[in-house]
CSV table of C-alpha atoms in Angstrom, one decimal:
chain,number,residue,atom,x,y,z
V,236,MET,CA,18.2,-35.5,5.7
V,237,VAL,CA,16.6,-35.5,1.4
V,238,ASP,CA,18.5,-35.6,-1.9
V,239,PRO,CA,18.5,-32.3,-3.0
V,240,ALA,CA,17.2,-33.9,-6.6
V,241,ARG,CA,14.1,-35.7,-4.7
V,242,ALA,CA,13.5,-32.6,-2.9
V,243,ARG,CA,12.9,-30.4,-6.2
V,244,LYS,CA,10.8,-33.0,-8.0
V,245,LEU,CA,8.8,-33.6,-5.6
V,246,ALA,CA,8.4,-29.9,-4.9
V,247,LYS,CA,7.5,-29.2,-8.8
V,248,ARG,CA,5.0,-31.8,-8.6
V,249,ILE,CA,2.9,-30.1,-5.6
V,250,GLY,CA,2.7,-27.1,-7.6
V,251,THR,CA,1.4,-29.3,-10.0
V,252,ILE,CA,-1.3,-30.6,-8.7
V,253,VAL,CA,-2.0,-27.6,-7.0
V,254,ALA,CA,-2.1,-25.9,-10.1
V,255,THR,CA,-4.3,-28.4,-11.8
V,256,ALA,CA,-6.7,-28.4,-9.3
V,257,ILE,CA,-7.4,-24.6,-8.4
V,258,ASP,CA,-7.4,-24.8,-12.4
V,259,HIS,CA,-10.2,-27.4,-12.5
V,260,GLU,CA,-11.0,-28.6,-9.3
V,261,ILE,CA,-11.7,-25.5,-7.0
V,262,LYS,CA,-15.0,-23.8,-7.4
V,263,ASP,CA,-14.2,-20.6,-6.1
V,264,PRO,CA,-14.3,-17.4,-7.9
V,265,ARG,CA,-11.8,-15.4,-6.0
V,266,LEU,CA,-9.0,-18.1,-7.4
V,267,ALA,CA,-9.8,-18.0,-11.2
V,268,PHE,CA,-6.9,-15.4,-11.9
V,269,VAL,CA,-4.0,-16.4,-9.4
V,270,THR,CA,-1.0,-18.8,-10.8
V,271,ILE,CA,1.1,-21.2,-9.4
V,272,THR,CA,4.9,-19.6,-9.8
V,273,ASP,CA,7.0,-21.7,-8.3
V,274,THR,CA,7.2,-23.7,-4.5
V,275,LYS,CA,9.8,-25.3,-2.4
V,276,VAL,CA,10.2,-28.3,-0.6
V,277,THR,CA,12.2,-28.5,3.0
V,278,ASN,CA,15.0,-31.1,3.1
V,279,ASP,CA,13.1,-33.0,5.2
V,280,LEU,CA,9.6,-33.2,2.3
V,281,HIS,CA,7.7,-31.2,5.5
V,282,ASP,CA,7.4,-28.1,4.5
V,283,ALA,CA,6.0,-27.1,1.3
V,284,THR,CA,6.0,-23.2,0.2
V,285,VAL,CA,3.5,-22.0,-2.5
V,286,TYR,CA,4.1,-19.2,-4.8
V,287,TYR,CA,1.3,-17.6,-5.9
V,288,THR,CA,0.8,-14.7,-9.1
V,289,VAL,CA,-2.4,-13.3,-8.8
V,290,MET,CA,-3.7,-11.3,-12.8
V,291,GLY,CA,-6.4,-9.1,-12.3
V,292,GLU,CA,-10.3,-9.2,-14.4
V,293,LYS,CA,-8.5,-7.1,-17.5
V,294,VAL,CA,-5.2,-5.4,-17.9
V,295,ASP,CA,-6.2,-1.8,-16.2
V,296,SER,CA,-7.2,-3.8,-13.3
V,297,ALA,CA,-6.1,-4.4,-10.1
V,298,PRO,CA,-6.2,-7.8,-8.9
V,299,ASP,CA,-7.4,-8.8,-6.0
V,300,VAL,CA,-4.3,-10.0,-3.7
V,301,GLU,CA,-5.9,-10.8,-0.5
V,302,GLY,CA,-9.1,-11.9,-1.7
V,303,ALA,CA,-6.5,-14.6,-3.5
V,304,ALA,CA,-4.6,-15.0,-0.6
V,305,ALA,CA,-8.5,-15.9,1.6
V,306,GLY,CA,-9.9,-18.3,-0.9
V,307,LEU,CA,-6.4,-20.5,-1.2
V,308,GLU,CA,-6.3,-20.2,2.6
V,309,LYS,CA,-9.6,-21.4,2.6
V,310,ALA,CA,-8.4,-24.6,0.3
V,311,LYS,CA,-5.8,-25.8,1.5
V,312,GLY,CA,-7.1,-28.5,3.0
V,313,VAL,CA,-8.6,-30.0,-0.9
V,314,LEU,CA,-5.1,-28.8,-2.0
V,315,ARG,CA,-2.7,-31.0,0.9
V,316,SER,CA,-5.5,-33.9,0.7
V,317,LYS,CA,-5.4,-33.3,-3.8
V,318,VAL,CA,-1.4,-33.7,-3.0
V,319,GLY,CA,-1.3,-36.4,-0.9
V,320,ALA,CA,-3.1,-38.6,-3.5
V,321,GLY,CA,-1.4,-37.4,-5.9
V,322,THR,CA,2.3,-37.6,-4.5
V,323,GLY,CA,2.1,-40.9,-2.8
V,324,VAL,CA,4.8,-39.7,-0.4
V,325,ARG,CA,4.2,-40.9,3.5
V,326,PHE,CA,4.0,-37.7,4.8
V,327,THR,CA,2.2,-35.2,3.2
V,328,PRO,CA,3.8,-32.0,3.2
V,329,THR,CA,2.4,-29.6,4.6
V,330,LEU,CA,1.2,-25.5,2.1
V,331,THR,CA,2.1,-22.6,2.8
V,332,PHE,CA,1.1,-19.8,-0.1
V,333,VAL,CA,3.0,-17.2,-0.1
V,334,ALA,CA,2.7,-13.9,-3.0
V,335,ASP,CA,5.3,-14.3,-5.4
V,336,THR,CA,6.9,-10.3,-5.9
V,337,VAL,CA,9.4,-11.2,-8.7
V,338,PRO,CA,6.5,-9.4,-11.2
V,339,ASP,CA,6.5,-6.3,-8.9
V,340,THR,CA,10.1,-6.8,-8.1
V,341,ALA,CA,10.9,-6.9,-12.4
V,342,ARG,CA,8.2,-3.9,-13.2
V,343,HIS,CA,10.0,-2.2,-10.7
V,344,MET,CA,13.3,-2.6,-12.5
V,345,GLU,CA,12.0,-2.1,-15.8
V,346,GLU,CA,10.6,1.1,-14.5
V,347,LEU,CA,14.2,2.2,-13.7
V,348,LEU,CA,16.5,0.5,-16.4
V,349,ALA,CA,13.3,3.5,-18.1
V,350,ARG,CA,14.2,6.4,-16.1
V,351,ALA,CA,17.9,5.6,-16.6
V,352,LYS,CA,17.5,5.6,-20.3
V,353,ALA,CA,15.6,8.6,-20.2
V,354,ALA,CA,18.1,11.1,-18.2
V,355,ASP,CA,20.6,9.2,-20.4
V,356,ASP,CA,18.8,10.6,-23.9
V,357,GLU,CA,18.4,13.8,-21.9
V,358,VAL,CA,22.3,13.8,-21.6
V,359,ALA,CA,23.4,12.6,-25.3
V,360,ARG,CA,20.9,16.1,-26.1
V,361,ALA,CA,22.8,18.5,-24.0
V,362,ARG,CA,26.1,17.2,-26.1
V,363,GLU,CA,24.2,17.4,-29.3
V,364,ASN,CA,24.7,21.7,-29.0
V,365,ALA,CA,27.8,22.0,-26.1
V,366,GLN,CA,31.2,23.5,-26.2
V,367,PRO,CA,34.0,22.1,-25.4
V,368,ALA,CA,35.6,25.3,-22.1
V,369,GLY,CA,38.7,24.5,-22.9
V,370,ASP,CA,40.6,23.8,-26.4
V,371,ALA,CA,39.0,21.5,-28.9
V,372,ASP,CA,41.4,19.5,-28.6
V,373,PRO,CA,43.3,18.9,-25.4
V,374,TYR,CA,45.3,16.6,-26.7
V,375,LYS,CA,48.2,17.9,-27.3
V,376,GLU,CA,50.3,16.7,-30.8
V,377,PRO,CA,53.3,15.8,-30.2
V,378,ARG,CA,56.7,17.1,-31.1
V,379,VAL,CA,58.2,16.5,-34.9
V,380,ALA,CA,62.2,17.8,-34.4
V,381,SER,CA,63.5,19.9,-36.6
V,382,ASP,CA,66.3,20.7,-37.3
V,383,GLU,CA,66.5,23.8,-35.7
V,384,ASP,CA,66.1,21.4,-32.5
V,385,GLU,CA,69.2,19.3,-33.8
V,386,ALA,CA,71.3,22.4,-33.4
V,387,SER,CA,70.7,24.0,-30.3
V,388,PRO,CA,73.4,24.6,-28.0
V,389,ASP,CA,71.0,22.4,-25.3
V,390,VAL,CA,72.4,19.5,-28.2
V,391,ARG,CA,76.2,18.5,-28.1
V,392,GLU,CA,78.3,16.6,-30.9
V,393,ALA,CA,80.4,14.1,-29.8
V,394,ASP,CA,84.1,15.3,-30.8
């Protein structure tokens, strides 16, 4: 078992090496829009999981996730060699590429928040012209003691 700080440091270094290699050294056009988002390393430093996202060529176009996954699998050996040369550890970790779901989850949360805001706006519009079902002020005012209340037969004066 290795120090967790060392594992985090190695994971960050692996992510940087992989991202740089994809950007500058690997000439696969399927990897042109791949972004490395995170890297995790097991406690024994033998396996590294690299998380990535794929953007579309244009804002409106859908990303080619399958093509990017195939390109990363093809380049896995070269990337592992780069990681081994760049980290200097005794055992070069195996690389596993996983599509990152955080952007999709964030997009789904944004949609849910927009739906909730629209529902709140609809309730606010319905409330503008609404009339209460009972009294306009359902809270009773506290009784104010008057002179008649003091003279009532229920109140006995001490002799």
